[in-house]
Amino acid sequence: MMTVQTDAMTEALRDVRDRFLFDLDQRICDFEHLKMLIETGSNRTEAIRAVAMMAHKIRGVAPTLGLGRLGALAGSVEDVFSNAARQPSLSDFWRDAGPVLETLLDEMERVQPDYATQ
Amino acid sequence: MQNQQDMRILAVDDEVVFLDILHTLFSCQGYRHNMQARSAEEALGLLRQPGQPFDCILLDIQMPGMNGIALCKAIRNMPKYASTPILMLTSLSEQVYIDQAFGAGATDYITKPINETELNARLRAAFNAIIERKRVEALAYKVQTSSVDQVGLNFADPIALPEVDDLMGFVAMQNYLLTLGGLRANAWSAIGFHISGAAQVFANAHPRDFLDMIQDVGITIREGLKTRTFLLSYCGSGDFVALIDKKTPIDEGDLQDQVNGLLEPFREFHLAASGQHVEICVSKPCSNGLLTFAPPTAPIDAALLGARQNRALAHSGANGPPL
């Protein structure tokens, strides 16, 4: 998948990137909420599906905005969560999926600008 | 429409950031007429509006509610969008989605993340397909309505065949194999069907009779393949090509006998219209080897060549030494 783009395009996408980064807080909150649902057993299947879908969306946009690592980690989350049904038990699933999701959440926090200092 | 930037484009995606990216790409590349929808329902509302239709449609697959594949099917059921280029724009690269997308009538498939160069190239291809389609549709209209045979139809034109069900566009078939890529495309074999005598029918018969003959052959080929999983396309020049699921072995000799047998009831009409007897020549199944650098579309070319060579060999056998 090619993500190389001209400098002019990168510059043109700067505003889109800034808005995406600004909105990451909400996406992080949404992921945390879904993580809680999975861990407590509330609407677990729907929560797993929602995590996969949210990761799918990030996977499709992050690399174009110069956030290749974020896109790749989102892809890993989507792949793991999309295959949840193949795991024999929730604990087996969460043993693998939990750390993958945490890595994505860490990266989402890492790429966010520190608005307090701007 | 003077150039691709004049196309009216509708992009459908539930991810606002992706729509923002597309809008930025379009603005930078000079595309002036593009609209967006965040759901299939919103898109259908826009598509149903009277007035100038969209020239090109970009669809995400994974969306809440109606997904992009169901939306593609719904769009294809709208007469004014029966042939409009529909490009799937999605992160999904598994074959099941590719198969479903092209089966629903998509003409191209682009995997996210996108870049400006690739998107521009695919839109250029869509624009070229629109121009070609309009030219061929104009010819088809003339064929149906004209009382004289000077309609400017070229023998090589892949003219639309409305009476042949589920015919795939030749460009769409090629895009399908290119999207699948080497290994996955190898699940299909290509078989060529050449209409021996088609050039003579074209030269001697009224264009309407030529079109009827081509459609008769297309219907016959579909009937001959109906027990198999296949995709069929008319390429122009009296040639069809089918992609056959490799899981079902096929004997081209038996298939050739079968389709020519099915064509028998139509022969007297073809003979009366043109003074020419037509026959269908079938190629061997063609596919790339596993270790090959040939493009995924190479079997199509090989199949078409094979069918034409089969015709040449058949004629040489009747008339003398090999050509």
CSV table of C-alpha atoms in Angstrom, one decimal:
chain,number,residue,atom,x,y,z
A,1,MET,CA,0.0,0.0,0.0
A,2,MET,CA,1.6,3.2,-1.2
A,3,THR,CA,1.4,6.2,1.2
A,4,VAL,CA,4.1,8.3,-0.4
A,5,GLN,CA,2.7,11.7,-1.3
A,6,THR,CA,4.0,15.0,-2.4
A,7,ASP,CA,5.1,17.7,0.0
A,8,ALA,CA,2.3,19.9,-1.3
A,9,MET,CA,-0.3,17.2,-0.4
A,10,THR,CA,1.3,16.7,3.0
A,11,GLU,CA,1.0,20.4,3.6
A,12,ALA,CA,-2.6,20.5,2.3
A,13,LEU,CA,-3.5,17.7,4.7
A,14,ARG,CA,-2.0,19.4,7.7
A,15,ASP,CA,-5.4,20.8,8.8
A,16,VAL,CA,-7.0,17.4,8.5
A,17,ARG,CA,-4.2,15.9,10.5
A,18,ASP,CA,-4.5,18.5,13.2
A,19,ARG,CA,-8.2,17.9,13.5
A,20,PHE,CA,-7.7,14.1,13.6
A,21,LEU,CA,-5.1,14.5,16.4
A,22,PHE,CA,-7.4,16.9,18.3
A,23,ASP,CA,-10.2,14.4,18.2
A,24,LEU,CA,-8.0,11.5,19.4
A,25,ASP,CA,-9.1,12.2,23.0
A,26,GLN,CA,-12.6,11.2,22.2
A,27,ARG,CA,-11.5,8.0,20.4
A,28,ILE,CA,-9.3,7.1,23.4
A,29,CYS,CA,-12.3,7.6,25.7
A,30,ASP,CA,-14.5,5.4,23.4
A,31,PHE,CA,-11.9,2.7,23.4
A,32,GLU,CA,-11.5,2.8,27.2
A,33,HIS,CA,-15.3,2.5,27.6
A,34,LEU,CA,-15.4,-0.5,25.2
A,35,LYS,CA,-12.5,-2.1,27.1
A,36,MET,CA,-14.5,-1.8,30.3
A,37,LEU,CA,-17.5,-3.4,28.7
A,38,ILE,CA,-15.4,-6.3,27.5
A,39,GLU,CA,-13.7,-6.8,30.9
A,40,THR,CA,-17.0,-6.6,32.8
A,41,GLY,CA,-18.9,-8.8,30.4
A,42,SER,CA,-21.5,-6.2,29.5
A,43,ASN,CA,-22.5,-6.5,25.8
A,44,ARG,CA,-19.1,-8.1,25.2
A,45,THR,CA,-19.7,-9.3,21.6
A,46,GLU,CA,-20.9,-5.9,20.5
A,47,ALA,CA,-18.1,-4.2,22.3
A,48,ILE,CA,-15.5,-6.4,20.6
A,49,ARG,CA,-17.1,-5.7,17.2
A,50,ALA,CA,-17.1,-1.9,17.9
A,51,VAL,CA,-13.4,-2.0,18.8
A,52,ALA,CA,-12.6,-3.7,15.5
A,53,MET,CA,-14.7,-1.2,13.6
A,54,MET,CA,-13.1,1.8,15.3
A,55,ALA,CA,-9.6,0.4,14.7
A,56,HIS,CA,-10.6,-0.3,11.1
A,57,LYS,CA,-11.4,3.4,10.6
A,58,ILE,CA,-8.1,4.6,12.1
A,59,ARG,CA,-6.2,2.1,10.0
A,60,GLY,CA,-7.7,3.6,6.8
A,61,VAL,CA,-6.8,7.2,7.5
A,62,ALA,CA,-3.7,7.4,9.8
A,63,PRO,CA,-1.0,6.5,7.3
A,64,THR,CA,-2.3,9.1,4.8
A,65,LEU,CA,-1.9,11.7,7.6
A,66,GLY,CA,1.7,10.7,8.2
A,67,LEU,CA,0.9,8.5,11.2
A,68,GLY,CA,2.1,5.2,9.8
A,69,ARG,CA,2.8,3.5,13.1
A,70,LEU,CA,-0.6,4.4,14.4
A,71,GLY,CA,-2.2,3.0,11.3
A,72,ALA,CA,-0.2,-0.3,11.6
A,73,LEU,CA,-1.1,-0.7,15.3
A,74,ALA,CA,-4.8,0.0,14.5
A,75,GLY,CA,-4.5,-2.7,11.8
A,76,SER,CA,-3.2,-5.2,14.4
A,77,VAL,CA,-6.1,-4.4,16.7
A,78,GLU,CA,-8.6,-4.8,14.0
A,79,ASP,CA,-7.1,-8.1,13.0
A,80,VAL,CA,-7.1,-9.5,16.5
A,81,PHE,CA,-10.5,-8.3,17.5
A,82,SER,CA,-12.1,-9.4,14.2
A,83,ASN,CA,-10.9,-12.9,14.9
A,84,ALA,CA,-12.3,-13.0,18.5
A,85,ALA,CA,-14.9,-15.6,17.6
A,86,ARG,CA,-12.1,-18.1,16.8
A,87,GLN,CA,-10.7,-18.0,20.3
A,88,PRO,CA,-11.9,-20.8,22.7
A,89,SER,CA,-12.6,-18.5,25.6
A,90,LEU,CA,-12.7,-14.8,26.5
A,91,SER,CA,-9.7,-15.1,28.7
A,92,ASP,CA,-7.7,-16.6,25.8
A,93,PHE,CA,-8.9,-13.8,23.6
A,94,TRP,CA,-8.2,-11.0,26.1
A,95,ARG,CA,-4.7,-12.4,26.9
A,96,ASP,CA,-3.7,-11.7,23.3
A,97,ALA,CA,-6.0,-8.8,22.5
A,98,GLY,CA,-5.6,-6.7,25.7
A,99,PRO,CA,-1.9,-5.9,25.2
A,100,VAL,CA,-2.5,-5.1,21.5
A,101,LEU,CA,-5.2,-2.6,22.4
A,102,GLU,CA,-3.0,-1.1,25.1
A,103,THR,CA,-0.2,-0.6,22.6
A,104,LEU,CA,-2.6,1.2,20.3
A,105,LEU,CA,-3.9,3.4,23.1
A,106,ASP,CA,-0.3,4.3,24.1
A,107,GLU,CA,0.5,5.3,20.6
A,108,MET,CA,-2.7,7.4,20.3
A,109,GLU,CA,-1.6,9.3,23.5
A,110,ARG,CA,2.0,9.6,22.2
A,111,VAL,CA,1.1,11.2,18.9
A,112,GLN,CA,-1.3,13.7,20.5
A,113,PRO,CA,0.2,17.2,20.7
A,114,ASP,CA,0.6,18.6,24.2
A,115,TYR,CA,-2.1,21.3,23.9
A,116,ALA,CA,-1.3,22.6,27.4
A,117,THR,CA,2.1,23.8,26.2
A,118,GLN,CA,0.8,25.2,22.9
B,1,MET,CA,-17.0,16.8,-19.8
B,2,GLN,CA,-13.7,18.0,-21.1
B,3,ASN,CA,-11.5,16.2,-18.7
B,4,GLN,CA,-11.5,14.0,-15.6
B,5,GLN,CA,-11.6,17.0,-13.3
B,6,ASP,CA,-15.1,17.8,-14.7
B,7,MET,CA,-16.6,14.6,-13.3
B,8,ARG,CA,-19.3,14.8,-10.7
B,9,ILE,CA,-18.1,12.5,-8.0
B,10,LEU,CA,-20.0,11.2,-5.0
B,11,ALA,CA,-17.9,9.8,-2.1
B,12,VAL,CA,-19.6,7.7,0.6
B,13,ASP,CA,-17.9,7.0,3.9
B,14,ASP,CA,-19.0,7.1,7.5
B,15,GLU,CA,-15.5,8.3,8.6
B,16,VAL,CA,-15.5,12.1,8.6
B,17,VAL,CA,-11.6,12.2,8.6
B,18,PHE,CA,-11.5,10.1,5.4
B,19,LEU,CA,-14.0,12.4,3.7
B,20,ASP,CA,-11.9,15.4,4.7
B,21,ILE,CA,-8.8,13.6,3.2
B,22,LEU,CA,-10.7,13.0,0.0
B,23,HIS,CA,-12.0,16.6,-0.2
B,24,THR,CA,-8.4,17.8,0.3
B,25,LEU,CA,-7.1,15.5,-2.4
B,26,PHE,CA,-9.8,16.5,-4.8
B,27,SER,CA,-9.2,20.2,-4.2
B,28,CYS,CA,-5.5,19.9,-4.8
B,29,GLN,CA,-6.0,17.9,-8.0
B,30,GLY,CA,-8.6,20.3,-9.4
B,31,TYR,CA,-11.8,18.2,-9.1
B,32,ARG,CA,-14.5,20.8,-8.8
B,33,HIS,CA,-17.7,18.8,-8.5
B,34,ASN,CA,-17.6,16.4,-5.6
B,35,MET,CA,-20.1,15.7,-3.0
B,36,GLN,CA,-20.1,13.5,0.1
B,37,ALA,CA,-22.4,11.3,2.0
B,38,ARG,CA,-21.8,9.7,5.4
B,39,SER,CA,-24.1,6.8,5.0
B,40,ALA,CA,-25.7,4.6,2.4
B,41,GLU,CA,-29.1,6.2,3.1
B,42,GLU,CA,-27.8,9.7,2.6
B,43,ALA,CA,-26.1,8.6,-0.6
B,44,LEU,CA,-29.3,7.1,-2.0
B,45,GLY,CA,-31.1,10.3,-1.2
B,46,LEU,CA,-28.5,12.2,-3.3
B,47,LEU,CA,-28.5,9.7,-6.1
B,48,ARG,CA,-32.3,9.7,-6.4
B,49,GLN,CA,-32.5,13.5,-6.8
B,50,PRO,CA,-33.5,14.6,-10.3
B,51,GLY,CA,-31.1,16.5,-12.4
B,52,GLN,CA,-27.6,15.8,-13.6
B,53,PRO,CA,-26.4,12.4,-12.3
B,54,PHE,CA,-23.0,11.7,-10.8
B,55,ASP,CA,-20.3,10.5,-13.2
B,56,CYS,CA,-18.3,8.5,-10.7
B,57,ILE,CA,-19.1,7.0,-7.2
B,58,LEU,CA,-16.6,6.1,-4.5
B,59,LEU,CA,-17.8,3.7,-1.8
B,60,ASP,CA,-16.4,2.6,1.5
B,61,ILE,CA,-17.5,-1.0,2.4
B,62,GLN,CA,-17.7,-1.0,6.2
B,63,MET,CA,-20.4,1.4,7.3
B,64,PRO,CA,-23.2,1.2,9.9
B,65,GLY,CA,-26.5,0.1,8.5
B,66,MET,CA,-26.3,-0.6,4.8
B,67,ASN,CA,-22.7,-1.5,3.9
B,68,GLY,CA,-21.0,-0.4,0.7
B,69,ILE,CA,-21.6,-3.7,-1.1
B,70,ALA,CA,-25.3,-3.6,-0.6
B,71,LEU,CA,-25.2,0.1,-1.6
B,72,CYS,CA,-23.3,-0.8,-4.8
B,73,LYS,CA,-26.1,-3.3,-5.6
B,74,ALA,CA,-28.8,-0.8,-4.9
B,75,ILE,CA,-27.0,1.8,-7.1
B,76,ARG,CA,-26.7,-0.7,-10.0
B,77,ASN,CA,-30.4,-1.3,-9.8
B,78,MET,CA,-31.0,2.4,-10.6
B,79,PRO,CA,-31.2,2.6,-14.4
B,80,LYS,CA,-29.3,5.9,-14.6
B,81,TYR,CA,-26.4,4.4,-12.7
B,82,ALA,CA,-26.3,0.9,-14.4
B,83,SER,CA,-22.9,1.6,-16.0
B,84,THR,CA,-21.5,4.4,-13.8
B,85,PRO,CA,-17.9,3.7,-12.6
B,86,ILE,CA,-18.2,2.6,-9.0
B,87,LEU,CA,-14.8,2.4,-7.1
B,88,MET,CA,-14.7,0.7,-3.8
B,89,LEU,CA,-12.4,2.6,-1.4
B,90,THR,CA,-11.7,0.4,1.6
B,91,SER,CA,-9.1,-1.0,4.0
B,92,LEU,CA,-10.5,-4.5,3.4
B,93,SER,CA,-8.3,-6.6,1.2
B,94,GLU,CA,-9.6,-10.1,1.8
B,95,GLN,CA,-10.8,-11.9,-1.3
B,96,VAL,CA,-14.3,-12.4,0.0
B,97,TYR,CA,-14.8,-8.6,0.0
B,98,ILE,CA,-13.2,-8.2,-3.4
B,99,ASP,CA,-15.5,-11.0,-4.8
B,100,GLN,CA,-18.6,-9.5,-3.2
B,101,ALA,CA,-17.7,-6.0,-4.5
B,102,PHE,CA,-17.2,-6.9,-8.1
B,103,GLY,CA,-20.2,-9.3,-7.9
B,104,ALA,CA,-22.3,-6.3,-6.8
B,105,GLY,CA,-21.2,-4.4,-9.8
B,106,ALA,CA,-18.1,-2.5,-8.7
B,107,THR,CA,-15.7,-1.5,-11.5
B,108,ASP,CA,-12.6,-1.0,-9.4
B,109,TYR,CA,-11.3,-1.6,-5.9
B,110,ILE,CA,-8.7,0.6,-4.1
B,111,THR,CA,-7.4,-0.3,-0.7
B,112,LYS,CA,-6.8,2.3,1.9
B,113,PRO,CA,-4.7,4.1,2.8
B,114,ILE,CA,-4.8,6.0,-0.4
B,115,ASN,CA,-2.3,8.3,-2.1
B,116,GLU,CA,-3.0,11.1,-4.5
B,117,THR,CA,-1.2,9.4,-7.5
B,118,GLU,CA,-3.0,6.2,-7.3
B,119,LEU,CA,-6.4,7.9,-6.8
B,120,ASN,CA,-5.8,10.2,-9.7
B,121,ALA,CA,-4.8,7.3,-11.9
B,122,ARG,CA,-8.0,5.3,-11.0
B,123,LEU,CA,-10.2,8.3,-11.6
B,124,ARG,CA,-8.5,8.9,-15.0
B,125,ALA,CA,-9.3,5.3,-15.8
B,126,ALA,CA,-12.9,5.8,-14.7
B,127,PHE,CA,-13.1,9.0,-16.9
B,128,ASN,CA,-11.8,7.1,-19.9
B,129,ALA,CA,-14.3,4.4,-19.3
B,130,ILE,CA,-17.1,7.0,-19.2
B,131,ILE,CA,-16.0,8.5,-22.5
B,132,GLU,CA,-15.8,5.1,-24.2
B,133,ARG,CA,-19.1,4.0,-22.7
B,134,LYS,CA,-20.9,7.1,-24.0
B,135,ARG,CA,-19.4,6.5,-27.4
B,136,VAL,CA,-20.5,2.9,-27.5
B,137,GLU,CA,-24.0,3.7,-26.1
B,138,ALA,CA,-24.5,6.3,-28.8
B,139,LEU,CA,-23.6,3.7,-31.4
B,140,ALA,CA,-25.9,1.1,-29.8
B,141,TYR,CA,-28.7,3.7,-29.9
B,142,LYS,CA,-28.0,4.3,-33.6
B,143,VAL,CA,-27.9,0.5,-34.2
B,144,GLN,CA,-31.4,0.2,-32.7
B,145,THR,CA,-33.0,3.2,-34.4
B,146,SER,CA,-31.2,3.7,-37.7
B,147,SER,CA,-32.7,2.3,-40.9
B,148,VAL,CA,-29.3,2.4,-42.7
B,149,ASP,CA,-26.2,0.6,-41.9
B,150,GLN,CA,-23.9,3.6,-41.7
B,151,VAL,CA,-23.8,4.0,-37.9
B,152,GLY,CA,-20.0,4.1,-37.4
B,153,LEU,CA,-19.9,1.0,-35.3
B,154,ASN,CA,-16.5,-0.5,-35.2
B,155,PHE,CA,-16.1,-4.3,-35.2
B,156,ALA,CA,-13.7,-4.0,-32.2
B,157,ASP,CA,-16.2,-2.1,-30.0
B,158,PRO,CA,-17.2,-3.9,-26.9
B,159,ILE,CA,-20.8,-2.9,-27.5
B,160,ALA,CA,-23.3,-3.4,-24.6
B,161,LEU,CA,-25.4,-6.5,-24.8
B,162,PRO,CA,-28.5,-5.8,-22.8
B,163,GLU,CA,-30.1,-9.2,-23.4
B,164,VAL,CA,-27.1,-11.1,-21.9
B,165,ASP,CA,-27.6,-11.3,-18.1
B,166,ASP,CA,-24.8,-10.4,-15.7
B,167,LEU,CA,-22.3,-9.6,-18.3
B,168,MET,CA,-19.2,-8.0,-16.7
B,169,GLY,CA,-17.5,-5.1,-18.3
B,170,PHE,CA,-14.1,-6.0,-19.8
B,171,VAL,CA,-12.3,-3.3,-17.9
B,172,ALA,CA,-14.0,-4.4,-14.7
B,173,MET,CA,-12.9,-8.0,-15.3
B,174,GLN,CA,-9.3,-6.9,-15.7
B,175,ASN,CA,-9.5,-4.7,-12.6
B,176,TYR,CA,-10.9,-7.6,-10.7
B,177,LEU,CA,-7.9,-9.8,-11.5
B,178,LEU,CA,-5.5,-6.9,-10.8
B,179,THR,CA,-7.1,-6.3,-7.4
B,180,LEU,CA,-6.9,-10.0,-6.5
B,181,GLY,CA,-3.2,-10.1,-7.4
B,182,GLY,CA,-1.1,-13.0,-8.5
B,183,LEU,CA,-1.9,-15.9,-6.1
B,184,ARG,CA,-5.6,-15.2,-5.6
B,185,ALA,CA,-6.2,-14.5,-9.3
B,186,ASN,CA,-4.7,-18.0,-9.9
B,187,ALA,CA,-7.9,-19.4,-8.6
B,188,TRP,CA,-9.5,-18.5,-11.9
B,189,SER,CA,-8.8,-19.9,-15.4
B,190,ALA,CA,-9.6,-17.8,-18.4
B,191,ILE,CA,-11.4,-19.3,-21.4
B,192,GLY,CA,-11.7,-17.5,-24.7
B,193,PHE,CA,-14.6,-17.7,-27.1
B,194,HIS,CA,-14.1,-16.5,-30.6
B,195,ILE,CA,-17.0,-16.2,-33.0
B,196,SER,CA,-15.7,-17.5,-36.3
B,197,GLY,CA,-17.5,-15.6,-39.1
B,198,ALA,CA,-18.3,-12.6,-36.9
B,199,ALA,CA,-16.2,-10.2,-39.1
B,200,GLN,CA,-18.1,-11.4,-42.2
B,201,VAL,CA,-21.5,-10.9,-40.4
B,202,PHE,CA,-20.4,-7.4,-39.4
B,203,ALA,CA,-19.4,-6.6,-43.0
B,204,ASN,CA,-22.5,-8.1,-44.7
B,205,ALA,CA,-25.4,-7.7,-42.2
B,206,HIS,CA,-27.3,-4.8,-40.8
B,207,PRO,CA,-25.8,-3.6,-37.5
B,208,ARG,CA,-29.0,-4.7,-35.6
B,209,ASP,CA,-28.5,-8.3,-37.0
B,210,PHE,CA,-24.9,-8.2,-36.0
B,211,LEU,CA,-25.8,-7.2,-32.5
B,212,ASP,CA,-28.5,-9.9,-32.3
B,213,MET,CA,-26.0,-12.5,-33.4
B,214,ILE,CA,-23.5,-11.4,-30.7
B,215,GLN,CA,-26.2,-11.5,-28.1
B,216,ASP,CA,-27.4,-15.0,-29.2
B,217,VAL,CA,-23.8,-16.2,-28.8
B,218,GLY,CA,-23.5,-14.5,-25.4
B,219,ILE,CA,-26.7,-16.2,-24.2
B,220,THR,CA,-25.5,-19.5,-25.5
B,221,ILE,CA,-22.2,-19.3,-23.7
B,222,ARG,CA,-23.9,-18.4,-20.4
B,223,GLU,CA,-26.2,-21.4,-20.9
B,224,GLY,CA,-23.2,-23.6,-21.6
B,225,LEU,CA,-21.4,-22.4,-18.4
B,226,LYS,CA,-24.4,-22.4,-16.1
B,227,THR,CA,-23.4,-25.3,-14.0
B,228,ARG,CA,-20.1,-23.6,-13.1
B,229,THR,CA,-19.0,-20.6,-11.2
B,230,PHE,CA,-18.0,-18.0,-13.8
B,231,LEU,CA,-17.7,-14.4,-14.9
B,232,LEU,CA,-18.3,-13.5,-18.5
B,233,SER,CA,-17.4,-10.4,-20.6
B,234,TYR,CA,-17.7,-9.3,-24.2
B,235,CYS,CA,-14.4,-7.9,-25.5
B,236,GLY,CA,-15.4,-6.7,-29.0
B,237,SER,CA,-14.2,-8.2,-32.3
B,238,GLY,CA,-16.5,-11.2,-31.8
B,239,ASP,CA,-14.6,-12.4,-28.7
B,240,PHE,CA,-15.9,-13.3,-25.3
B,241,VAL,CA,-13.8,-14.3,-22.3
B,242,ALA,CA,-15.0,-16.2,-19.2
B,243,LEU,CA,-13.2,-16.6,-15.9
B,244,ILE,CA,-14.0,-20.1,-14.6
B,245,ASP,CA,-13.4,-21.3,-11.0
B,246,LYS,CA,-10.5,-23.6,-11.3
B,247,LYS,CA,-12.1,-26.0,-8.8
B,248,THR,CA,-14.4,-27.3,-11.6
B,249,PRO,CA,-12.2,-28.9,-14.3
B,250,ILE,CA,-13.3,-28.1,-17.9
B,251,ASP,CA,-12.8,-29.8,-21.2
B,252,GLU,CA,-12.7,-27.1,-23.9
B,253,GLY,CA,-13.6,-29.6,-26.6
B,254,ASP,CA,-16.8,-30.7,-24.8
B,255,LEU,CA,-17.6,-27.1,-24.1
B,256,GLN,CA,-17.1,-26.1,-27.7
B,257,ASP,CA,-19.4,-28.9,-28.9
B,258,GLN,CA,-22.0,-27.9,-26.3
B,259,VAL,CA,-22.2,-24.2,-27.0
B,260,ASN,CA,-22.2,-24.8,-30.8
B,261,GLY,CA,-25.1,-27.2,-30.2
B,262,LEU,CA,-26.9,-24.6,-28.2
B,263,LEU,CA,-26.4,-22.1,-31.0
B,264,GLU,CA,-27.9,-24.4,-33.6
B,265,PRO,CA,-31.5,-23.0,-33.4
B,266,PHE,CA,-30.2,-19.5,-34.2
B,267,ARG,CA,-28.1,-20.4,-37.2
B,268,GLU,CA,-30.7,-20.0,-39.9
B,269,PHE,CA,-31.4,-16.4,-38.8
B,270,HIS,CA,-27.7,-15.6,-38.9
B,271,LEU,CA,-27.4,-17.2,-42.3
B,272,ALA,CA,-30.4,-15.3,-43.6
B,273,ALA,CA,-29.2,-12.0,-42.3
B,274,SER,CA,-25.6,-12.2,-43.5
B,275,GLY,CA,-25.2,-15.3,-45.7
B,276,GLN,CA,-22.6,-16.4,-43.1
B,277,HIS,CA,-22.4,-19.4,-41.0
B,278,VAL,CA,-21.0,-18.6,-37.5
B,279,GLU,CA,-19.3,-21.0,-35.1
B,280,ILE,CA,-17.9,-20.6,-31.6
B,281,CYS,CA,-14.2,-21.6,-31.1
B,282,VAL,CA,-13.2,-22.2,-27.5
B,283,SER,CA,-9.7,-22.0,-26.1
B,284,LYS,CA,-8.0,-24.2,-23.6
B,285,PRO,CA,-8.3,-22.9,-20.0
B,286,CYS,CA,-5.4,-20.4,-19.4
B,287,SER,CA,-3.9,-19.4,-16.1
B,288,ASN,CA,-0.5,-18.2,-14.9
B,289,GLY,CA,1.9,-20.6,-13.3
B,290,LEU,CA,2.5,-20.2,-9.6
B,291,LEU,CA,6.1,-18.8,-10.1
B,292,THR,CA,5.5,-16.1,-12.7
B,293,PHE,CA,6.0,-12.4,-13.2
B,294,ALA,CA,3.2,-12.3,-15.7
B,295,PRO,CA,0.4,-9.9,-14.8
B,296,PRO,CA,-2.7,-11.4,-13.4
B,297,THR,CA,-4.6,-10.4,-16.6
B,298,ALA,CA,-2.2,-12.4,-18.8
B,299,PRO,CA,-4.5,-15.4,-18.9
B,300,ILE,CA,-7.2,-13.3,-20.5
B,301,ASP,CA,-4.9,-12.3,-23.3
B,302,ALA,CA,-3.8,-15.9,-23.7
B,303,ALA,CA,-7.3,-17.2,-23.8
B,304,LEU,CA,-8.4,-14.8,-26.4
B,305,LEU,CA,-5.4,-15.6,-28.5
B,306,GLY,CA,-6.0,-19.3,-28.0
B,307,ALA,CA,-9.6,-19.0,-29.2
B,308,ARG,CA,-8.6,-17.2,-32.3
B,309,GLN,CA,-5.8,-19.7,-33.1
B,310,ASN,CA,-8.3,-22.5,-32.5
B,311,ARG,CA,-10.4,-20.9,-35.2
B,312,ALA,CA,-7.4,-20.6,-37.6
B,313,LEU,CA,-6.5,-24.3,-37.0
B,314,ALA,CA,-10.1,-25.4,-37.7
B,315,HIS,CA,-10.1,-23.5,-40.9
B,316,SER,CA,-6.8,-24.7,-42.0
B,317,GLY,CA,-7.9,-28.3,-41.4
B,318,ALA,CA,-10.9,-27.7,-43.7
B,319,ASN,CA,-9.0,-25.8,-46.4
B,320,GLY,CA,-5.5,-27.3,-46.5
B,321,PRO,CA,-2.2,-27.0,-44.7
B,322,PRO,CA,-1.8,-25.1,-41.4
B,323,LEU,CA,-1.7,-21.3,-41.7
